[in-house]
mmCIF file of C-alpha atoms in Angstrom:
data_model
loop_
_atom_site.group_PDB
_atom_site.id
_atom_site.type_symbol
_atom_site.label_atom_id
_atom_site.label_comp_id
_atom_site.label_asym_id
_atom_site.label_seq_id
_atom_site.Cartn_x
_atom_site.Cartn_y
_atom_site.Cartn_z
ATOM 1 C CA UNK O 15 -8.194 1.285 8.930
ATOM 2 C CA UNK O 16 -6.953 -2.272 9.091
ATOM 3 C CA UNK O 17 -4.775 -4.204 6.615
ATOM 4 C CA UNK O 18 -6.677 -6.561 4.328
ATOM 5 C CA UNK O 19 -3.373 -8.290 3.539
ATOM 6 C CA UNK O 20 0.311 -7.770 2.896
ATOM 7 C CA UNK O 21 2.740 -7.365 -0.004
ATOM 8 C CA UNK O 22 5.349 -10.046 -0.619
ATOM 9 C CA UNK O 23 8.268 -9.330 -2.920
ATOM 10 C CA UNK O 24 12.048 -9.048 -2.944
ATOM 11 C CA UNK O 25 12.235 -5.312 -2.199
ATOM 12 C CA UNK O 26 13.484 -4.508 1.261
ATOM 13 C CA UNK O 27 13.579 -0.783 0.570
ATOM 14 C CA UNK O 28 11.971 1.560 -1.910
ATOM 15 C CA UNK O 29 14.093 2.197 -4.976
ATOM 16 C CA UNK O 30 11.529 3.379 -7.525
ATOM 17 C CA UNK O 31 13.623 2.320 -10.509
ATOM 18 C CA UNK O 32 12.765 0.435 -13.676
ATOM 19 C CA UNK O 33 13.318 -2.865 -11.905
ATOM 20 C CA UNK O 34 10.734 -2.083 -9.252
ATOM 21 C CA UNK O 35 8.180 -0.751 -11.723
ATOM 22 C CA UNK O 36 8.288 -3.944 -13.762
ATOM 23 C CA UNK O 37 8.650 -6.315 -10.831
ATOM 24 C CA UNK O 38 6.322 -9.063 -9.716
ATOM 25 C CA UNK O 39 4.746 -9.002 -6.265
ATOM 26 C CA UNK O 40 2.315 -11.181 -4.416
ATOM 27 C CA UNK O 41 -0.475 -9.789 -2.317
ATOM 28 C CA UNK O 42 -1.629 -12.255 0.299
ATOM 29 C CA UNK O 43 -5.069 -11.377 1.576
ATOM 30 C CA UNK O 44 -6.369 -12.377 4.966
ATOM 31 C CA UNK O 45 -8.016 -15.744 4.440
ATOM 32 C CA UNK O 46 -11.372 -14.548 5.750
ATOM 33 C CA UNK O 47 -11.474 -11.925 2.968
ATOM 34 C CA UNK O 48 -10.792 -14.342 0.092
ATOM 35 C CA UNK O 49 -14.414 -14.257 -1.144
ATOM 36 C CA UNK O 50 -13.909 -10.546 -1.799
ATOM 37 C CA UNK O 51 -11.808 -11.526 -4.841
ATOM 38 C CA UNK O 52 -14.702 -13.194 -6.691
ATOM 39 C CA UNK O 53 -14.666 -12.099 -10.357
ATOM 40 C CA UNK O 54 -11.638 -9.855 -9.906
ATOM 41 C CA UNK O 55 -10.061 -11.587 -12.909
ATOM 42 C CA UNK O 56 -12.690 -9.803 -15.028
ATOM 43 C CA UNK O 57 -10.131 -6.985 -14.903
ATOM 44 C CA UNK O 58 -6.580 -6.939 -16.207
ATOM 45 C CA UNK O 59 -5.540 -4.018 -14.035
ATOM 46 C CA UNK O 60 -6.402 -3.170 -10.466
ATOM 47 C CA UNK O 61 -5.642 -0.317 -8.109
ATOM 48 C CA UNK O 62 -3.779 -1.286 -4.978
ATOM 49 C CA UNK O 63 -4.115 1.043 -2.012
ATOM 50 C CA UNK O 64 -1.516 0.488 0.629
ATOM 51 C CA UNK O 65 -0.137 2.000 3.784
ATOM 52 C CA UNK O 66 3.298 3.623 3.751
ATOM 53 C CA UNK O 67 4.077 2.086 7.129
ATOM 54 C CA UNK O 68 7.749 3.030 7.052
ATOM 55 C CA UNK O 69 7.188 6.660 6.119
ATOM 56 C CA UNK O 70 7.137 9.260 8.879
ATOM 57 C CA UNK O 71 5.811 12.784 8.704
ATOM 58 C CA UNK O 72 5.401 14.828 5.549
ATOM 59 C CA UNK O 73 6.585 17.946 3.778
ATOM 60 C CA UNK O 74 4.062 20.159 1.990
ATOM 61 C CA UNK O 75 6.664 21.067 -0.641
ATOM 62 C CA UNK O 76 8.891 18.330 -2.031
ATOM 63 C CA UNK O 77 11.053 17.688 -5.056
ATOM 64 C CA UNK O 78 8.958 15.224 -6.994
ATOM 65 C CA UNK O 79 10.386 12.249 -8.857
ATOM 66 C CA UNK O 80 8.198 12.851 -11.907
ATOM 67 C CA UNK O 81 10.127 15.858 -13.206
ATOM 68 C CA UNK O 82 12.333 17.069 -10.358
ATOM 69 C CA UNK O 83 10.174 20.174 -9.789
ATOM 70 C CA UNK O 84 9.608 21.515 -6.299
ATOM 71 C CA UNK O 85 5.921 20.750 -5.927
ATOM 72 C CA UNK O 86 3.168 20.350 -3.410
ATOM 73 C CA UNK O 87 2.670 16.960 -1.845
ATOM 74 C CA UNK O 88 -0.730 16.657 -3.594
ATOM 75 C CA UNK O 89 1.008 17.241 -6.928
ATOM 76 C CA UNK O 90 3.405 14.390 -6.223
ATOM 77 C CA UNK O 91 3.304 10.698 -5.381
ATOM 78 C CA UNK O 92 5.757 11.009 -2.514
ATOM 79 C CA UNK O 93 5.245 8.590 0.401
ATOM 80 C CA UNK O 94 5.626 11.522 2.814
ATOM 81 C CA UNK O 95 1.967 12.592 2.831
ATOM 82 C CA UNK O 96 -0.507 13.812 5.468
ATOM 83 C CA UNK O 97 -2.301 10.467 5.204
ATOM 84 C CA UNK O 98 0.187 7.738 4.382
ATOM 85 C CA UNK O 99 -1.824 6.047 1.645
ATOM 86 C CA UNK O 100 -0.081 4.754 -1.463
ATOM 87 C CA UNK O 101 -1.905 4.062 -4.717
ATOM 88 C CA UNK O 102 -0.574 2.102 -7.651
ATOM 89 C CA UNK O 103 -2.251 0.783 -10.750
ATOM 90 C CA UNK O 104 -0.876 -2.704 -11.360
ATOM 91 C CA UNK O 105 -1.335 -5.510 -13.829
ATOM 92 C CA UNK O 106 -3.254 -8.416 -12.369
ATOM 93 C CA UNK O 107 -1.464 -11.559 -13.532
ATOM 94 C CA UNK O 108 -3.004 -14.347 -11.482
ATOM 95 C CA UNK O 109 -5.272 -15.098 -8.563
ATOM 96 C CA UNK O 110 -4.958 -18.333 -6.580
ATOM 97 C CA UNK O 111 -7.015 -18.635 -3.433
ATOM 98 C CA UNK O 112 -6.215 -15.599 -1.320
ATOM 99 C CA UNK O 113 -3.040 -14.723 -3.258
ATOM 100 C CA UNK O 114 -2.826 -12.230 -6.123
ATOM 101 C CA UNK O 115 0.195 -11.967 -8.384
ATOM 102 C CA UNK O 116 0.665 -8.481 -9.802
ATOM 103 C CA UNK O 117 3.219 -6.582 -11.863
ATOM 104 C CA UNK O 118 4.306 -3.019 -11.191
ATOM 105 C CA UNK O 119 3.604 -2.599 -7.493
ATOM 106 C CA UNK O 120 6.080 -0.074 -6.100
ATOM 107 C CA UNK O 121 5.603 -1.094 -2.490
ATOM 108 C CA UNK O 122 8.199 -2.927 -0.447
ATOM 109 C CA UNK O 123 8.023 -6.355 1.136
ATOM 110 C CA UNK O 124 5.647 -6.472 4.090
ATOM 111 C CA UNK O 125 3.670 -3.366 3.143
ATOM 112 C CA UNK O 126 0.111 -3.480 4.538
ATOM 113 C CA UNK O 127 -2.552 -3.418 1.826
ATOM 114 C CA UNK O 128 -5.684 -1.359 2.573
ATOM 115 C CA UNK O 129 -7.836 -1.968 -0.485
ATOM 116 C CA UNK O 130 -7.983 -3.352 -4.004
ATOM 117 C CA UNK O 131 -10.277 -1.842 -6.625
ATOM 118 C CA UNK O 132 -10.863 -2.732 -10.255
ATOM 119 C CA UNK O 133 -9.570 -0.450 -12.961
ATOM 120 C CA UNK O 134 -12.247 0.203 -15.559
ATOM 121 C CA UNK O 135 -11.025 1.236 -18.984
ATOM 122 C CA UNK O 136 -13.997 3.586 -19.346
ATOM 123 C CA UNK O 137 -12.749 5.573 -16.358
ATOM 124 C CA UNK O 138 -10.728 7.425 -18.931
ATOM 125 C CA UNK O 139 -13.410 7.774 -21.568
ATOM 126 C CA UNK O 140 -14.628 11.236 -22.369
ATOM 127 C CA UNK O 141 -18.081 10.638 -20.997
ATOM 128 C CA UNK O 142 -17.144 10.243 -17.424
ATOM 129 C CA UNK O 143 -14.550 9.254 -14.931
ATOM 130 C CA UNK O 144 -16.900 6.890 -13.308
ATOM 131 C CA UNK O 145 -16.416 4.173 -10.779
ATOM 132 C CA UNK O 146 -18.801 1.243 -10.905
ATOM 133 C CA UNK Y 7 -6.058 9.073 9.118
ATOM 134 C CA UNK Y 8 -7.305 12.636 9.243
ATOM 135 C CA UNK Y 9 -9.248 14.604 6.610
ATOM 136 C CA UNK Y 10 -7.165 17.019 4.540
ATOM 137 C CA UNK Y 11 -10.391 18.779 3.527
ATOM 138 C CA UNK Y 12 -14.006 18.263 2.555
ATOM 139 C CA UNK Y 13 -16.175 17.911 -0.545
ATOM 140 C CA UNK Y 14 -18.724 20.618 -1.325
ATOM 141 C CA UNK Y 15 -21.435 19.959 -3.887
ATOM 142 C CA UNK Y 16 -25.193 19.666 -4.246
ATOM 143 C CA UNK Y 17 -25.444 15.920 -3.589
ATOM 144 C CA UNK Y 18 -26.990 15.049 -0.259
ATOM 145 C CA UNK Y 19 -27.042 11.340 -1.043
ATOM 146 C CA UNK Y 20 -25.215 9.061 -3.430
ATOM 147 C CA UNK Y 21 -27.066 8.476 -6.665
ATOM 148 C CA UNK Y 22 -24.292 7.359 -9.028
ATOM 149 C CA UNK Y 23 -26.121 8.476 -12.129
ATOM 150 C CA UNK Y 24 -24.993 10.416 -15.182
ATOM 151 C CA UNK Y 25 -25.692 13.679 -13.412
ATOM 152 C CA UNK Y 26 -23.347 12.852 -10.558
ATOM 153 C CA UNK Y 27 -20.599 11.555 -12.828
ATOM 154 C CA UNK Y 28 -20.521 14.793 -14.806
ATOM 155 C CA UNK Y 29 -21.137 17.105 -11.878
ATOM 156 C CA UNK Y 30 -18.918 19.828 -10.512
ATOM 157 C CA UNK Y 31 -17.635 19.704 -6.948
ATOM 158 C CA UNK Y 32 -15.375 21.832 -4.838
ATOM 159 C CA UNK Y 33 -12.784 20.386 -2.544
ATOM 160 C CA UNK Y 34 -11.855 22.803 0.213
ATOM 161 C CA UNK Y 35 -8.527 21.898 1.762
ATOM 162 C CA UNK Y 36 -7.521 22.821 5.271
ATOM 163 C CA UNK Y 37 -5.835 26.195 4.957
ATOM 164 C CA UNK Y 38 -2.609 24.984 6.527
ATOM 165 C CA UNK Y 39 -2.267 22.410 3.719
ATOM 166 C CA UNK Y 40 -2.698 24.872 0.848
ATOM 167 C CA UNK Y 41 1.006 24.820 -0.090
ATOM 168 C CA UNK Y 42 0.554 21.126 -0.861
ATOM 169 C CA UNK Y 43 -1.269 22.152 -4.051
ATOM 170 C CA UNK Y 44 1.771 23.856 -5.614
ATOM 171 C CA UNK Y 45 2.047 22.835 -9.286
ATOM 172 C CA UNK Y 46 -1.008 20.587 -9.145
ATOM 173 C CA UNK Y 47 -2.314 22.388 -12.239
ATOM 174 C CA UNK Y 48 0.486 20.643 -14.161
ATOM 175 C CA UNK Y 49 -2.081 17.837 -14.311
ATOM 176 C CA UNK Y 50 -5.504 17.819 -15.909
ATOM 177 C CA UNK Y 51 -6.733 14.846 -13.891
ATOM 178 C CA UNK Y 52 -6.178 13.918 -10.280
ATOM 179 C CA UNK Y 53 -7.129 11.031 -8.067
ATOM 180 C CA UNK Y 54 -9.253 11.943 -5.085
ATOM 181 C CA UNK Y 55 -9.167 9.538 -2.145
ATOM 182 C CA UNK Y 56 -11.983 10.045 0.276
ATOM 183 C CA UNK Y 57 -13.628 8.477 3.270
ATOM 184 C CA UNK Y 58 -17.049 6.840 2.925
ATOM 185 C CA UNK Y 59 -18.118 8.328 6.247
ATOM 186 C CA UNK Y 60 -21.775 7.392 5.816
ATOM 187 C CA UNK Y 61 -21.123 3.775 4.872
ATOM 188 C CA UNK Y 62 -21.300 1.126 7.563
ATOM 189 C CA UNK Y 63 -19.968 -2.401 7.458
ATOM 190 C CA UNK Y 64 -19.274 -4.370 4.304
ATOM 191 C CA UNK Y 65 -20.297 -7.448 2.373
ATOM 192 C CA UNK Y 66 -17.639 -9.644 0.773
ATOM 193 C CA UNK Y 67 -19.998 -10.483 -2.102
ATOM 194 C CA UNK Y 68 -22.103 -7.728 -3.635
ATOM 195 C CA UNK Y 69 -23.979 -7.026 -6.827
ATOM 196 C CA UNK Y 70 -21.755 -4.514 -8.528
ATOM 197 C CA UNK Y 71 -23.007 -1.501 -10.441
ATOM 198 C CA UNK Y 72 -20.549 -2.058 -13.296
ATOM 199 C CA UNK Y 73 -22.389 -5.024 -14.805
ATOM 200 C CA UNK Y 74 -24.804 -6.296 -12.159
ATOM 201 C CA UNK Y 75 -22.705 -9.411 -11.501
ATOM 202 C CA UNK Y 76 -22.453 -10.815 -7.998
ATOM 203 C CA UNK Y 77 -18.821 -10.081 -7.282
ATOM 204 C CA UNK Y 78 -16.277 -9.714 -4.546
ATOM 205 C CA UNK Y 79 -15.926 -6.366 -2.879
ATOM 206 C CA UNK Y 80 -12.398 -6.029 -4.325
ATOM 207 C CA UNK Y 81 -13.830 -6.552 -7.805
ATOM 208 C CA UNK Y 82 -16.276 -3.700 -7.254
ATOM 209 C CA UNK Y 83 -16.269 -0.034 -6.327
ATOM 210 C CA UNK Y 84 -18.958 -0.403 -3.695
ATOM 211 C CA UNK Y 85 -18.703 1.944 -0.691
ATOM 212 C CA UNK Y 86 -19.282 -1.033 1.620
ATOM 213 C CA UNK Y 87 -15.630 -2.088 1.933
ATOM 214 C CA UNK Y 88 -13.400 -3.377 4.747
ATOM 215 C CA UNK Y 89 -11.592 -0.026 4.702
ATOM 216 C CA UNK Y 90 -14.007 2.717 3.719
ATOM 217 C CA UNK Y 91 -11.759 4.461 1.195
ATOM 218 C CA UNK Y 92 -13.228 5.817 -2.027
ATOM 219 C CA UNK Y 93 -11.133 6.581 -5.082
ATOM 220 C CA UNK Y 94 -12.227 8.608 -8.088
ATOM 221 C CA UNK Y 95 -10.284 9.975 -11.005
ATOM 222 C CA UNK Y 96 -11.601 13.482 -11.659
ATOM 223 C CA UNK Y 97 -10.925 16.340 -14.019
ATOM 224 C CA UNK Y 98 -9.152 19.214 -12.341
ATOM 225 C CA UNK Y 99 -10.828 22.385 -13.590
ATOM 226 C CA UNK Y 100 -9.469 25.125 -11.366
ATOM 227 C CA UNK Y 101 -7.458 25.824 -8.251
ATOM 228 C CA UNK Y 102 -7.934 29.006 -6.238
ATOM 229 C CA UNK Y 103 -6.163 29.246 -2.918
ATOM 230 C CA UNK Y 104 -7.150 26.174 -0.930
ATOM 231 C CA UNK Y 105 -10.141 25.331 -3.162
ATOM 232 C CA UNK Y 106 -10.116 22.902 -6.072
ATOM 233 C CA UNK Y 107 -12.925 22.684 -8.589
ATOM 234 C CA UNK Y 108 -13.272 19.234 -10.119
ATOM 235 C CA UNK Y 109 -15.637 17.373 -12.427
ATOM 236 C CA UNK Y 110 -16.765 13.800 -11.918
ATOM 237 C CA UNK Y 111 -16.394 13.315 -8.196
ATOM 238 C CA UNK Y 112 -18.985 10.753 -7.072
ATOM 239 C CA UNK Y 113 -18.818 11.706 -3.408
ATOM 240 C CA UNK Y 114 -21.588 13.507 -1.566
ATOM 241 C CA UNK Y 115 -21.540 16.899 0.101
ATOM 242 C CA UNK Y 116 -19.435 16.944 3.247
ATOM 243 C CA UNK Y 117 -17.373 13.856 2.416
ATOM 244 C CA UNK Y 118 -13.950 13.940 4.106
ATOM 245 C CA UNK Y 119 -11.061 13.911 1.625
ATOM 246 C CA UNK Y 120 -8.017 11.846 2.594
ATOM 247 C CA UNK Y 121 -5.593 12.516 -0.247
ATOM 248 C CA UNK Y 122 -5.147 13.974 -3.714
ATOM 249 C CA UNK Y 123 -2.633 12.515 -6.157
ATOM 250 C CA UNK Y 124 -1.734 13.478 -9.699
ATOM 251 C CA UNK Y 125 -2.792 11.254 -12.546
ATOM 252 C CA UNK Y 126 0.081 10.643 -14.918
ATOM 253 C CA UNK Y 127 -0.857 9.686 -18.467
ATOM 254 C CA UNK Y 128 2.123 7.326 -18.627
ATOM 255 C CA UNK Y 129 0.618 5.278 -15.788
ATOM 256 C CA UNK Y 130 -1.187 3.492 -18.573
ATOM 257 C CA UNK Y 131 1.706 3.173 -21.002
ATOM 258 C CA UNK Y 132 2.919 -0.266 -21.780
ATOM 259 C CA UNK Y 133 6.258 0.238 -20.117
ATOM 260 C CA UNK Y 134 5.024 0.560 -16.635
ATOM 261 C CA UNK Y 135 2.267 1.545 -14.321
ATOM 262 C CA UNK Y 136 4.482 3.880 -12.470
ATOM 263 C CA UNK Y 137 3.775 6.555 -9.948
ATOM 264 C CA UNK Y 138 6.214 9.476 -9.790
#
């Protein structure tokens, strides 16, 4: 696993509040990967997979933010996971060269990005949860 | 990165057809991680992150399955990606011990699973794309 780019925003630590969930971030891709963005603006939302590089270790049972219930790590979005991969569905606002502007990325400044994938509305249709 | 478990199903190679998208798979977690599933049945859909262990290399521009357009790898769900992480939203049908039964997982038999995360309906609400 190797970063494809990095997050740039004003968040120096994770807060997970309304401000962060509605905030704007830039993702700056490595220049040599810029062609990988071709036609990404066909989609209004994309998944961002990132690396929780400032999270250490994990607990199998954690109090989850969603509802405060003591729950398993796989029933929560906690950063303290066996594999430190974060996943957030964000709004894609703009793409310029190797820079994406997105809204709703709950990752802090400098976070390594591992992948970007399009969100397909039909993923949620009754006939399948497909990925193109 | 280390597998948390493995996919078990009848698919020996990727076909990405209707049959695969509606198929049933088991995910068998490592026994020592079983507690991480506590309360996962609060959710009817979960994201499965997995490792494309039989995919080698990547192309920045590929013809994507979604619409046949020549597109960037980050505008496609191709397995040939800089980091070989797959992501599928599946229906969670049953959990027994360390085994999950899911529908719609487009990963082949033996695929290493990297993470499981709950899908929250409100992720798609207008007020945020949040992850709890």
